[in-house]
Amino acid sequence: MREQEGWLIYTNNDTQDLKPGEYMLMADPPEKPDAAFVRGISQKLRAEVLDRDGSTCQMCGKAAGEIDPDTGRKVRLHLGHIVDKIYGGKDELSNLRALCSTCNQGAKNVTTEKPSAIWLLAQVRRAGLDDQKAVYEWLRTKYGD
Ligand SMILES: [Zn+2]
């Protein structure tokens, strides 16, 4: 909750009054737990997008609150830009859609962020032998033996 929703919770790292494993809630829970994900987008607009999209990921069809079979965790929906802001996309209903964490992550990889080595290696490990060999051949051609 500290990391994802911004709850102000102290542990023994923060104060000597607490023993390891003890937690103290230092302030009321934040009113907008998803604020980090909706920077600049009003709660009203967010609600409109989720309502229009039936609280369902517009890429894979998972619904908010379902258990995601890929991650084993509850599906959380984020707002994704259809046209990325760096390409002039706006924070408006027509340019926003509901995306689950997984698809939101994937969309980011496609549009803005380069894939990390960890992510790439995970994909290569998941791939079939022929595809792994194709990757190997491509790397060998590019970088030599
Ligand atoms: Zn999805």
XYZ file of C-alpha atoms and ligand atoms in Angstrom:
146
model
C 0.000 0.000 0.000
C 2.940 2.302 0.730
C 4.384 1.792 -2.720
C 1.286 1.639 -4.867
C -1.259 3.801 -3.161
C 0.812 6.269 -1.212
C -0.388 5.278 2.274
C 1.726 6.865 4.964
C 2.676 3.792 6.970
C 5.686 3.680 9.267
C 7.730 0.539 9.836
C 10.681 -0.113 12.136
C 12.810 1.471 9.384
C 11.049 4.772 9.982
C 10.826 4.917 13.754
C 12.477 3.121 16.641
C 9.121 2.890 18.408
C 8.204 -0.035 16.176
C 9.567 -3.543 16.113
C 10.196 -5.391 12.832
C 6.852 -6.503 11.424
C 4.891 -3.769 13.201
C 3.252 -1.043 11.154
C 1.691 2.245 12.109
C -0.698 4.185 9.904
C 0.447 7.782 10.266
C -2.285 9.525 8.330
C -5.720 8.887 6.934
C -5.640 6.826 3.748
C -5.284 8.970 0.654
C -8.615 9.867 -0.873
C -7.490 9.075 -4.386
C -5.480 5.866 -4.190
C -4.900 5.756 -7.939
C -3.675 9.318 -8.180
C -0.248 8.180 -9.302
C -1.760 6.523 -12.334
C -4.068 9.300 -13.415
C -1.769 12.305 -13.251
C -3.707 15.284 -14.453
C -6.872 13.342 -15.188
C -9.874 14.163 -13.039
C -11.739 11.501 -11.107
C -14.823 12.435 -13.116
C -13.124 11.788 -16.455
C -11.629 8.577 -15.143
C -15.074 7.388 -14.062
C -16.498 8.286 -17.478
C -13.841 6.273 -19.300
C -14.251 3.225 -17.051
C -18.025 3.435 -17.365
C -17.919 3.686 -21.150
C -15.485 0.747 -21.346
C -17.536 -1.350 -18.941
C -14.608 -1.493 -16.465
C -12.955 -3.909 -18.875
C -9.469 -3.826 -20.352
C -9.879 -2.698 -23.955
C -6.991 -4.837 -25.172
C -7.454 -8.221 -23.528
C -10.996 -8.009 -22.114
C -10.128 -8.650 -18.459
C -12.484 -6.998 -16.007
C -11.494 -4.996 -12.946
C -11.341 -7.171 -9.844
C -10.996 -10.486 -11.713
C -7.977 -12.599 -10.930
C -5.535 -12.250 -13.795
C -4.475 -15.800 -14.779
C -1.096 -14.474 -15.962
C -0.115 -12.750 -12.731
C -2.387 -14.390 -10.145
C -3.333 -10.922 -8.911
C -6.496 -8.915 -9.133
C -6.861 -6.973 -12.337
C -6.399 -3.240 -11.828
C -7.460 -0.940 -14.586
C -5.484 2.113 -15.592
C -6.253 4.794 -18.089
C -4.165 4.525 -21.220
C -3.817 7.128 -23.951
C -4.795 5.921 -27.405
C -2.535 8.536 -28.978
C 0.402 8.946 -26.615
C 0.896 12.354 -25.065
C 4.315 12.669 -26.668
C 2.544 12.494 -30.030
C 0.060 15.175 -29.074
C -2.639 12.972 -27.493
C -4.909 14.766 -25.052
C -6.412 13.891 -21.670
C -9.928 13.611 -23.035
C -12.601 10.937 -23.218
C -12.033 10.152 -26.897
C -8.299 9.596 -26.376
C -8.486 7.471 -23.237
C -9.257 3.802 -22.712
C -9.234 1.356 -19.823
C -6.220 -0.961 -19.766
C -5.161 -3.592 -17.258
C -1.678 -3.348 -15.746
C -0.313 -5.982 -18.103
C -1.603 -4.362 -21.277
C -0.756 -0.894 -20.007
C 2.801 -2.101 -19.497
C 2.881 -3.600 -22.969
C 1.500 -0.471 -24.542
C 4.202 1.540 -22.844
C 6.849 -0.761 -24.238
C 5.503 -0.241 -27.726
C 4.995 3.491 -27.652
C 7.408 5.130 -25.274
C 9.837 2.987 -23.379
C 12.468 0.676 -24.748
C 12.134 -2.885 -23.450
C 14.508 -3.762 -20.652
C 17.034 -6.594 -20.862
C 15.144 -8.450 -18.123
C 11.893 -8.227 -20.058
C 13.550 -9.239 -23.326
C 15.293 -12.225 -21.765
C 12.006 -13.351 -20.233
C 10.372 -13.204 -23.671
C 13.244 -15.119 -25.279
C 13.052 -17.802 -22.596
C 9.327 -18.180 -23.215
C 9.801 -18.438 -26.980
C 10.069 -21.678 -28.923
C 13.433 -23.154 -29.900
C 13.232 -21.948 -33.504
C 12.497 -18.394 -32.405
C 15.311 -18.520 -29.863
C 17.670 -19.664 -32.641
C 16.448 -16.822 -34.851
C 17.258 -14.348 -32.067
C 20.660 -15.964 -31.630
C 21.361 -15.753 -35.377
C 20.315 -12.109 -35.458
C 22.545 -11.237 -32.503
C 25.447 -13.207 -33.972
C 25.093 -11.412 -37.309
C 24.961 -8.076 -35.543
C 27.712 -8.533 -32.987
C 29.858 -11.359 -34.394
C 30.940 -14.423 -32.457
Zn -5.429 -6.161 -20.571
